[in-house]
C-alpha positions as a LaTeX table, in Angstrom:
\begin{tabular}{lrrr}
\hline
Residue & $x$ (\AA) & $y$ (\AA) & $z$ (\AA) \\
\hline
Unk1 & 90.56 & 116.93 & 125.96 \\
Unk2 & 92.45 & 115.11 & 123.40 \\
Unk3 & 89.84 & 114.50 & 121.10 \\
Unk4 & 88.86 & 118.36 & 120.87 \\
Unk5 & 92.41 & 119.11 & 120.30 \\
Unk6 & 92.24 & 117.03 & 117.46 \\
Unk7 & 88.74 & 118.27 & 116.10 \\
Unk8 & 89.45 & 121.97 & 116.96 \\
Unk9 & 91.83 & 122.68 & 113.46 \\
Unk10 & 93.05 & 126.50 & 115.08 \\
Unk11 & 94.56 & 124.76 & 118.41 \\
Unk12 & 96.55 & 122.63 & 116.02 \\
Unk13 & 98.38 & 124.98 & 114.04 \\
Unk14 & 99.34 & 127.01 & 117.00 \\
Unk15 & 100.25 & 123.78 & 119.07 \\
Unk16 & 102.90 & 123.01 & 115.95 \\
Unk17 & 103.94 & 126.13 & 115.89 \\
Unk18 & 104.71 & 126.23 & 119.33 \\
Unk19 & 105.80 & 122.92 & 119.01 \\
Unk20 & 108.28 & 124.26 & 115.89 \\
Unk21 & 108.93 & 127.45 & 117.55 \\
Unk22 & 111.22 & 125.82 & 120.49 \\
Unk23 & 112.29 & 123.09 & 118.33 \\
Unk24 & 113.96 & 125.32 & 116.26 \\
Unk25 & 115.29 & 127.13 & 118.93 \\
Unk26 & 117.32 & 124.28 & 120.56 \\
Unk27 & 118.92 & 123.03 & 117.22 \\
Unk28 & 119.97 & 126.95 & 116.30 \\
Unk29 & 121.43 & 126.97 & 119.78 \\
Unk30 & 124.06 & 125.30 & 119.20 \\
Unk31 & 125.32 & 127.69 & 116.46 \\
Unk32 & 124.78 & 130.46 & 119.20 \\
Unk33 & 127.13 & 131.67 & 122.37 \\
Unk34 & 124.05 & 132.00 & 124.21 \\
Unk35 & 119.95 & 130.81 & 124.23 \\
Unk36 & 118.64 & 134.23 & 124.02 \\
Unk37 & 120.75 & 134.79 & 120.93 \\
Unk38 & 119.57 & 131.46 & 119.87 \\
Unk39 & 115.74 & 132.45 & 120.21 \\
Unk40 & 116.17 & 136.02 & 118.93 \\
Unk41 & 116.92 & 134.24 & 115.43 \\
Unk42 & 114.72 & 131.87 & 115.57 \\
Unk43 & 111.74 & 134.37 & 116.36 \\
Unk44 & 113.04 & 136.44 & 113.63 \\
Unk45 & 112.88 & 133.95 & 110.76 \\
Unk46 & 109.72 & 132.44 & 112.36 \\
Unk47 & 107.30 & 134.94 & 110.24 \\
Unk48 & 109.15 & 133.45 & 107.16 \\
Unk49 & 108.94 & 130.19 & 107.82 \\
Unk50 & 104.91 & 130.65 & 108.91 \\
Unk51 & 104.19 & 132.16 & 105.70 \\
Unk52 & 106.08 & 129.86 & 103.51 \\
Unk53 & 104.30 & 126.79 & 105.02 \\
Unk54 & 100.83 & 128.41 & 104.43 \\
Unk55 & 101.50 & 129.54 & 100.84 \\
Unk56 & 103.29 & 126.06 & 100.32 \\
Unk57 & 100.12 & 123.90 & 101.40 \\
Unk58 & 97.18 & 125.38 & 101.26 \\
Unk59 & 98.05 & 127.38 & 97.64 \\
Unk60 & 101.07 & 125.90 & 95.81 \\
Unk61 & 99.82 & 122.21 & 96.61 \\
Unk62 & 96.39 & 122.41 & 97.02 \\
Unk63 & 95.19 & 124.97 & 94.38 \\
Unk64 & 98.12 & 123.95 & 91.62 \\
Unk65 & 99.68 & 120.53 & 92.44 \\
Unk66 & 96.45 & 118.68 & 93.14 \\
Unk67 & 95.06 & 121.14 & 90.31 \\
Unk68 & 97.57 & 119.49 & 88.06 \\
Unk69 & 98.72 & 123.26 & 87.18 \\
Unk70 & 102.09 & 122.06 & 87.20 \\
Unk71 & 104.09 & 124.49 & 85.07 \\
Unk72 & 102.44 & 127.15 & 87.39 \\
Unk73 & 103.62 & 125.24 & 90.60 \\
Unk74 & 107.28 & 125.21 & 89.59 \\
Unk75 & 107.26 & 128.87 & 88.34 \\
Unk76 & 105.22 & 129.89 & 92.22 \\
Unk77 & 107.56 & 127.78 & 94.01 \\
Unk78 & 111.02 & 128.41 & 92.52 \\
Unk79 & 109.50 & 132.32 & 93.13 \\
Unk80 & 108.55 & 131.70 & 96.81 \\
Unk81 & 112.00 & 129.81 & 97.31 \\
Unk82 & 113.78 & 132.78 & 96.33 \\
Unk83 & 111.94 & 135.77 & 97.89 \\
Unk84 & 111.94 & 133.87 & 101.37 \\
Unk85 & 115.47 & 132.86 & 101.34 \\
Unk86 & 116.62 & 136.42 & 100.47 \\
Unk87 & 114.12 & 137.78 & 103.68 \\
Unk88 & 115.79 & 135.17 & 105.78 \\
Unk89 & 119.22 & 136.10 & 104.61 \\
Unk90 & 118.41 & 140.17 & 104.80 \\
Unk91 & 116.94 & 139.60 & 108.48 \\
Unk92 & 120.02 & 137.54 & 109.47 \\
Unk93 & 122.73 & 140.04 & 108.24 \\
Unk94 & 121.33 & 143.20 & 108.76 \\
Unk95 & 119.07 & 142.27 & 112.12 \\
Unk96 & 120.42 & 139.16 & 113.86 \\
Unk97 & 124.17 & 139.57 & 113.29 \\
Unk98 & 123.91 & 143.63 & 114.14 \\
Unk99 & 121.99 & 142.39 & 117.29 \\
Unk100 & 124.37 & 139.44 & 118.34 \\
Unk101 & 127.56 & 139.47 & 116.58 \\
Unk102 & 130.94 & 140.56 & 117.97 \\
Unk103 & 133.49 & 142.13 & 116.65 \\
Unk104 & 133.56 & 143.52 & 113.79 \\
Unk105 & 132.83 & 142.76 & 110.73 \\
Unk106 & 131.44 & 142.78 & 106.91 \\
Unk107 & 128.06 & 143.48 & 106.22 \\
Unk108 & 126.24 & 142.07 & 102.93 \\
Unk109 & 124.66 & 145.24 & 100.94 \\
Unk110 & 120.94 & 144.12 & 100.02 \\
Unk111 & 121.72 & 144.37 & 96.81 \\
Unk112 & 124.66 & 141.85 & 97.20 \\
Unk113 & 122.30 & 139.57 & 98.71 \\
Unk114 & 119.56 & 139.99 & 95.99 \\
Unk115 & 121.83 & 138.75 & 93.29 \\
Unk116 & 124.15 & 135.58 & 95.05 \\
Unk117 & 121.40 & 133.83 & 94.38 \\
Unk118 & 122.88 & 130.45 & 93.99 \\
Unk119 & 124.55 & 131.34 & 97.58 \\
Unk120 & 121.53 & 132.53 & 99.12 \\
Unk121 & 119.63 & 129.58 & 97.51 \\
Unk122 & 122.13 & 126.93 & 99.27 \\
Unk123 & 122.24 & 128.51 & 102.47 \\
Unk124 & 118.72 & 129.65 & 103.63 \\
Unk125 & 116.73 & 127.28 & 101.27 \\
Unk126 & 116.57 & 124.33 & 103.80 \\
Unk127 & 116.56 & 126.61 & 106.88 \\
Unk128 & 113.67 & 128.38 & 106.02 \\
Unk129 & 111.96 & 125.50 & 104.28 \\
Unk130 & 112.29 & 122.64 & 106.68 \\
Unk131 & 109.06 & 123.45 & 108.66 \\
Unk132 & 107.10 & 123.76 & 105.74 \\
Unk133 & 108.59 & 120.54 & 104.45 \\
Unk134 & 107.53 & 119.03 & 108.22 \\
Unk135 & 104.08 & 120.72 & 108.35 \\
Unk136 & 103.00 & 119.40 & 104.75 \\
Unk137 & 103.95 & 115.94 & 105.97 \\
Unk138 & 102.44 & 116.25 & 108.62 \\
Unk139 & 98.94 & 117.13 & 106.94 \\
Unk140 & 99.44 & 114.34 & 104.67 \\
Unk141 & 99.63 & 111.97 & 107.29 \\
Unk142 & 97.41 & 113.63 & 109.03 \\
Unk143 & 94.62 & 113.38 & 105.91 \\
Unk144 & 95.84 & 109.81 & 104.87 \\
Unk145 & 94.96 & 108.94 & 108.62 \\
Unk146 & 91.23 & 110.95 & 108.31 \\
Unk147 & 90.68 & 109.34 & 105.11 \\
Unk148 & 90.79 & 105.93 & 105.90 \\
Unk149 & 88.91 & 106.31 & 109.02 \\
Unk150 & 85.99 & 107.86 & 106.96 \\
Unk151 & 86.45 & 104.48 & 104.78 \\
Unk152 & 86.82 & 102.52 & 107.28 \\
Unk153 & 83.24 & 104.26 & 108.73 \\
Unk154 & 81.53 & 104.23 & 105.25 \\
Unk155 & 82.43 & 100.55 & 105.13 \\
Unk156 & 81.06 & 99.51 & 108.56 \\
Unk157 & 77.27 & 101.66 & 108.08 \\
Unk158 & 77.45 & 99.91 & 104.60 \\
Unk159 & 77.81 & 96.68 & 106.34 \\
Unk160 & 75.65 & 97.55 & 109.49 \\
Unk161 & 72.86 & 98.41 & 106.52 \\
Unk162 & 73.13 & 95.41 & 104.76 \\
Unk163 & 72.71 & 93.19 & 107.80 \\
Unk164 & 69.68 & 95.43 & 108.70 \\
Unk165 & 68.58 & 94.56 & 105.46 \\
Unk166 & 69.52 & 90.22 & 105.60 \\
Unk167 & 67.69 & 90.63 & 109.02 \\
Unk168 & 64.69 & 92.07 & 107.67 \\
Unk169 & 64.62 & 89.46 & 104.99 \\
Unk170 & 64.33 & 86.77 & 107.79 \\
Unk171 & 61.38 & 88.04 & 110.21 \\
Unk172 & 58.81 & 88.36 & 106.82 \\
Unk173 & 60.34 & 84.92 & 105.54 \\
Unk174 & 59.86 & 83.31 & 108.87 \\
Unk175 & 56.17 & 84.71 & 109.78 \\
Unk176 & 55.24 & 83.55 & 105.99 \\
Unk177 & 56.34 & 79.90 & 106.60 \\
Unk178 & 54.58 & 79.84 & 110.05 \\
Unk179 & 51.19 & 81.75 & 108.94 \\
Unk180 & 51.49 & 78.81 & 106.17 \\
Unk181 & 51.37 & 76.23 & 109.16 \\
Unk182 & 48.87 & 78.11 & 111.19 \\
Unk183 & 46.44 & 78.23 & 108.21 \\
Unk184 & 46.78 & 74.46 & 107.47 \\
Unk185 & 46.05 & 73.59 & 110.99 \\
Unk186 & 42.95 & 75.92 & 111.19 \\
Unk187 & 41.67 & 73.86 & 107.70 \\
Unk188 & 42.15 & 70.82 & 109.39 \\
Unk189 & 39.97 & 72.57 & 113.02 \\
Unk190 & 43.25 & 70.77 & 114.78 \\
Unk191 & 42.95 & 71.55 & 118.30 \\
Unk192 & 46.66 & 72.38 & 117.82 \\
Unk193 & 45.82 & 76.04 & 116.56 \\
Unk194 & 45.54 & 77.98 & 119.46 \\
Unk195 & 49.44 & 76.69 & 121.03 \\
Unk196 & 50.58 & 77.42 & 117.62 \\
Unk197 & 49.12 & 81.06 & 117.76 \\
Unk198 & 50.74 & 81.44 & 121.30 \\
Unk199 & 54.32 & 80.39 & 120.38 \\
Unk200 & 54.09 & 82.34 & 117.50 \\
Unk201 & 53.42 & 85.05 & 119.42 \\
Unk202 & 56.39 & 84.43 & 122.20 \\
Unk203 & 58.68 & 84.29 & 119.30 \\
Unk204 & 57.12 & 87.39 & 117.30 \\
Unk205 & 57.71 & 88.97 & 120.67 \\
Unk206 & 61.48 & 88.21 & 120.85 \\
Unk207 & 61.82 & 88.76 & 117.35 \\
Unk208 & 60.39 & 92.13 & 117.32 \\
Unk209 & 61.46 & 93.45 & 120.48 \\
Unk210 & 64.26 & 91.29 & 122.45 \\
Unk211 & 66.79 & 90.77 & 119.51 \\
Unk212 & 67.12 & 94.44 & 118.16 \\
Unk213 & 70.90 & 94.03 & 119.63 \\
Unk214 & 73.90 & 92.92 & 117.20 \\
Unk215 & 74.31 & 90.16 & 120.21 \\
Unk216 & 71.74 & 88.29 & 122.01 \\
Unk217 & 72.30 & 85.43 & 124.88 \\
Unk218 & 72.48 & 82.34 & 123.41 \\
Unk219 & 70.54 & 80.98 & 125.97 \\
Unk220 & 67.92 & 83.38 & 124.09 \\
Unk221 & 68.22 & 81.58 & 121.11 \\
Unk222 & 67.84 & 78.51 & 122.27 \\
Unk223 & 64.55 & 79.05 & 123.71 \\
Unk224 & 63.79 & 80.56 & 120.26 \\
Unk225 & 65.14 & 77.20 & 118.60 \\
Unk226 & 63.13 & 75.52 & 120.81 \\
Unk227 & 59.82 & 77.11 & 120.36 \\
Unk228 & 60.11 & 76.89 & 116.16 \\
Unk229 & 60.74 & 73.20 & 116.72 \\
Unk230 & 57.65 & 72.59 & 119.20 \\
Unk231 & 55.72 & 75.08 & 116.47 \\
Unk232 & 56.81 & 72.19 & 113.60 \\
Unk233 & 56.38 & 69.41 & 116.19 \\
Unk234 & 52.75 & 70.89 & 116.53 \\
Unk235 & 52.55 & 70.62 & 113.34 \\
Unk236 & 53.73 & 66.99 & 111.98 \\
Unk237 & 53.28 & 65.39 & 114.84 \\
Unk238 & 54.72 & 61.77 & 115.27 \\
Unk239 & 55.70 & 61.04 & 111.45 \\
Unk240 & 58.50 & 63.74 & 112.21 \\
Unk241 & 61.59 & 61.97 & 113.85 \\
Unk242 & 63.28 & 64.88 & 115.40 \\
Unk243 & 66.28 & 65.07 & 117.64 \\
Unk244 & 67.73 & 67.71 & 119.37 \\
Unk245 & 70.63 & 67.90 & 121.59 \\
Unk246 & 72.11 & 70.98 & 123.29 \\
Unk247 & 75.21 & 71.07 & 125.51 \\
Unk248 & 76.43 & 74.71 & 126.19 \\
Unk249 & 78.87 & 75.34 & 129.17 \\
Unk250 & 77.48 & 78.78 & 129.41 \\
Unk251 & 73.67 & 80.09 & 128.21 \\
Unk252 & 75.48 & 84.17 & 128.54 \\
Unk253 & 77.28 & 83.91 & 125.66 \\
Unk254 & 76.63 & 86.22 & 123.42 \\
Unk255 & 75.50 & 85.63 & 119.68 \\
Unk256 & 74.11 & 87.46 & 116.10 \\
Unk257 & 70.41 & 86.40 & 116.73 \\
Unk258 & 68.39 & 84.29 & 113.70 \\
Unk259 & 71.03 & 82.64 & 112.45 \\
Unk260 & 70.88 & 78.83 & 114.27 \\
Unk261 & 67.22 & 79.65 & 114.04 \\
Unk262 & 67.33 & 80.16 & 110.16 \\
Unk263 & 69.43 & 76.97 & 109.46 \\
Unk264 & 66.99 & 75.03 & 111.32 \\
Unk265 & 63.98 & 76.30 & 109.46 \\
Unk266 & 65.83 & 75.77 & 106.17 \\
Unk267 & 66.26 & 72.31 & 107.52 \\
Unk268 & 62.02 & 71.84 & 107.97 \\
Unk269 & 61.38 & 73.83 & 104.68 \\
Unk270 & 63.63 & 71.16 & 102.86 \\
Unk271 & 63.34 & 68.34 & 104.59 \\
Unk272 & 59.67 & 68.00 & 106.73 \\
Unk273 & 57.56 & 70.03 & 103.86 \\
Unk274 & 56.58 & 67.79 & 101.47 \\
Unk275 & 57.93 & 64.48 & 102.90 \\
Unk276 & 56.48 & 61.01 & 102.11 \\
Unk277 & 56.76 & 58.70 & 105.16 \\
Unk278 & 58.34 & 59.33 & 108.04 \\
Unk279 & 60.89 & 62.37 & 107.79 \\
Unk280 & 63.86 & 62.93 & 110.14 \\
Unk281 & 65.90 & 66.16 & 111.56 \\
Unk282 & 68.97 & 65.70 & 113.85 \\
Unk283 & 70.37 & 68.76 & 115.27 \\
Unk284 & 73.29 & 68.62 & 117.58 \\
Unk285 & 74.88 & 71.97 & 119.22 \\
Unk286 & 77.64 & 72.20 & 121.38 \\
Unk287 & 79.33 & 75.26 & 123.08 \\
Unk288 & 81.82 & 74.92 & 124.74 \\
Unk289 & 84.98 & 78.07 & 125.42 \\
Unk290 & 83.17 & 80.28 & 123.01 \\
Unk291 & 83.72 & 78.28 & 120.14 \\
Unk292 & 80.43 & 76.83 & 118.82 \\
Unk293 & 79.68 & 73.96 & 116.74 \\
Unk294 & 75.75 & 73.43 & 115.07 \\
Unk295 & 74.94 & 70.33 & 112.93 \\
Unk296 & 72.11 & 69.77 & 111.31 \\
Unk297 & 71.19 & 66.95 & 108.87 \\
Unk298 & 67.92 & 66.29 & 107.05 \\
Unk299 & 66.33 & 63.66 & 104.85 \\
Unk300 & 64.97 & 65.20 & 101.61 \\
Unk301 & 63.14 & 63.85 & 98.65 \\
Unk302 & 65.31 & 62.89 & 96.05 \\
Unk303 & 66.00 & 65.34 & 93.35 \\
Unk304 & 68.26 & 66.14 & 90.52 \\
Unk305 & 72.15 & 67.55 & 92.06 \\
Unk306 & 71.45 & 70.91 & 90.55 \\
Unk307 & 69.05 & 71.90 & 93.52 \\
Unk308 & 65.66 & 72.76 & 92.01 \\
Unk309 & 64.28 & 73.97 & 95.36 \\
Unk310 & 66.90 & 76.39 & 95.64 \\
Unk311 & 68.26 & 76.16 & 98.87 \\
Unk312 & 71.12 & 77.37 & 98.22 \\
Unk313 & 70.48 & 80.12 & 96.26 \\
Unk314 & 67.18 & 81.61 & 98.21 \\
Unk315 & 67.02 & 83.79 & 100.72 \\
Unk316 & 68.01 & 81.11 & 103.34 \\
Unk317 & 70.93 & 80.01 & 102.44 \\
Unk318 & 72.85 & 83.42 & 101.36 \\
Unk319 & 71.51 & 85.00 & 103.51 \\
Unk320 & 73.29 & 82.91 & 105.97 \\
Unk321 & 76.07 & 83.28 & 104.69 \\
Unk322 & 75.90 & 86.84 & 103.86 \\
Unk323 & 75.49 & 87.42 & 107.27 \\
Unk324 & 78.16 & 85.42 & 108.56 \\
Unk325 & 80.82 & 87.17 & 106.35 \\
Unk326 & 79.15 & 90.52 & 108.21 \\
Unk327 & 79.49 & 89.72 & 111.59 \\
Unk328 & 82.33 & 86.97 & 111.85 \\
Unk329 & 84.66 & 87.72 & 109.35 \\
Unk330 & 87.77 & 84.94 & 109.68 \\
Unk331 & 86.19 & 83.54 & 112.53 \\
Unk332 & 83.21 & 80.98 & 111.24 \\
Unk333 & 83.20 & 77.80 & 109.30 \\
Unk334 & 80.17 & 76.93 & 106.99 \\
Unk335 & 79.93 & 73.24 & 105.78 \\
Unk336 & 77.49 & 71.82 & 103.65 \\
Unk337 & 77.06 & 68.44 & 102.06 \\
Unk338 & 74.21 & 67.23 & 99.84 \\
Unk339 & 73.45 & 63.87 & 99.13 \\
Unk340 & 70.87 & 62.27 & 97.30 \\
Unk341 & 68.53 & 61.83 & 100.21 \\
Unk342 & 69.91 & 64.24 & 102.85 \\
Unk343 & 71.51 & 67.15 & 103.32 \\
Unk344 & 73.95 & 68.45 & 105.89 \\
Unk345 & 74.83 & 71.69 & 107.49 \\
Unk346 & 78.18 & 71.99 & 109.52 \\
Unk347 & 78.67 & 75.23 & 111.23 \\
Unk348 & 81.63 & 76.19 & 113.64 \\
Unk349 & 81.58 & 80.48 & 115.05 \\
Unk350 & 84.64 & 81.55 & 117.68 \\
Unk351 & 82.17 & 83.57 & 119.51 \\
Unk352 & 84.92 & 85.47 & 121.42 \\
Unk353 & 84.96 & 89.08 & 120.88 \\
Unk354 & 88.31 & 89.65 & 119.26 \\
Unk355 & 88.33 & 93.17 & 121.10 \\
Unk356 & 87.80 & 91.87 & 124.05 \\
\hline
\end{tabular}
């Protein structure tokens, strides 16, 4: 009901002006011996008061103010001003006061009226003007209030379309790294091919169809977590020391799905691929009253400081971040440290819906 009131643009003019209509009437009341007196004026100048509005905003503001025909403006309005205070005054003296007044009295030719203008001006400028005044300020408010809603909408599909776009990024980045496994493991005949074609396939399967949502479980991705790291375990076998510890005080909480799953694969793309010896991985998550905390470490090969591989400027590690900024704006922490034989990834997400 409320919202088509506010869509529907006809029931809003007439609800001000019925609105305006008895407003008036109770303030000219008190200048009246009685409320029917009060009303008959009011309904009298009403008509003025209507058309003065409409010529004010939608032709003396809109077609010469926001035209920037200024000198035009002033000459329209001062115009307008005039011609509708001398109608008000005319219909007052010669309608209202012949209708309502006692006594008798002196009666204002038209002609007398026509030329006081200064009096005319100061006495029926602000009474027939002061609706106008409130209805323009009204639609300004009114199309302030519109116009940063529309922003605020543009803003959030821009955003929603860029995360469709980061999230895209990951699925081909992720199948690419995987296939790469897959088809190493075929060259080598390892009996380890066909597992790694089924947990590809559970996690295609999620990936495709089970985290389409802006939230998943994070029970969800842990499984999915899980699965990469048996894929990689499949993969390196016993040269990889790998830890993993998960303690979460609730699997329904929701989360933005691929993200602890991207960090970790960062952490096997930089710190398994390529390794001499024996290379390590700790992961330790925690959840615990929505707030999560995910560290991950990795030994790496030594390299110069100014990152030749990249990681922070490819698509893993912006897009991370890019992400992050999207969905938890103010409410994530994103550490990283680089040494010359590790690096470190410190992240911390309030995972309670501010909304909520």
């Amino acid at each position: 009901m409320l919202e088509s009131l506010i869509q529907n643009r006809l029931l809003r003019h007439i609800l001000f002006w019925v609105i305006a209509f008895f407003g008036t009437a109770l303030v000219a009341n008190i200048h009246f011996a009685n409320f029917e007196a009060a009303l008959g004026y009011t309904a009298f100048l009403f008509p003025i008061q209507v058309a003065a509005a409409y010529l004010l905003l939608y032709y003396q503001i809109q077609e010469l103010i926001l035209k920037k025909r200024f000198i035009l403006f002033t000459f329209s309005f001062l115009l307008s001003a005039y011609v509708f205070s001398v109608l008000g005054r005319i219909i007052v003296v010669h309608v209202v006061e012949s209708i309502w007044r006692e006594g008798v009295f002196n009666q204002e030719s038209i002609w007398e009226i026509l030329t006081e203008i200064p009096h005319v001006i100061a006495g029926y400028f602000f009474r027939i003007y002061s609706l106008p005044i409130i209805m323009v300020a009204s639609k300004m408010i009114k199309d302030n209030f519109e116009e940063r809603r529309k922003r605020e909408q543009l803003e959030n599909e821009k955003a929603n379309a860029e995360l469709n776009f980061l999230k895209a990024q990951i699925h081909p980045h992720f199948l690419f790294n995987t296939l790469n496994n897959l088809y190493a493991l075929t060259l080598q005949k390892s009996d380890k091919a066909p597992e790694t074609v089924l947990k590809l396939s559970e996690m295609m399967d999620y990936m495709l169809y089970q985290c389409t949502s802006p939230c998943v479980s994070i029970g969800k991705e842990i499984a999915l977590v899980q699965n990469y790291i048996d894929l990689e375990t499949l993969r390196y076998g016993e040269r990889l020391d790998l830890q993993f510890d998960c303690a979460v005080d609730n699997e329904h909480s929701k989360i933005a799905p691929m993200i602890l799953l991207s960090l970790v694969e960062n952490a096997f793309k930089h710190g398994a691929s390529g390794a001499i010896g024996r290379p390590r991985i700790q992961i330790d998550m925690q959840l615990k009253n929505e707030q999560l905390r995910f560290h991950i470490s990795n030994s790496k090969v030594a390299q110069p400081t100014k990152d030749q591989r990249n990681f922070r400027k490819g698509i893993g590690g912006s897009n991370i971040k890019r992400q992050l900024e999207l969905i938890y704006p103010g409410r994530y922490e994103l550490k990283t440290n680089e040494e010359e034989n590790s690096y470190e990834v410190q992240l911390a997400i309030n995972l309670q819906n501010p909304e909520q």
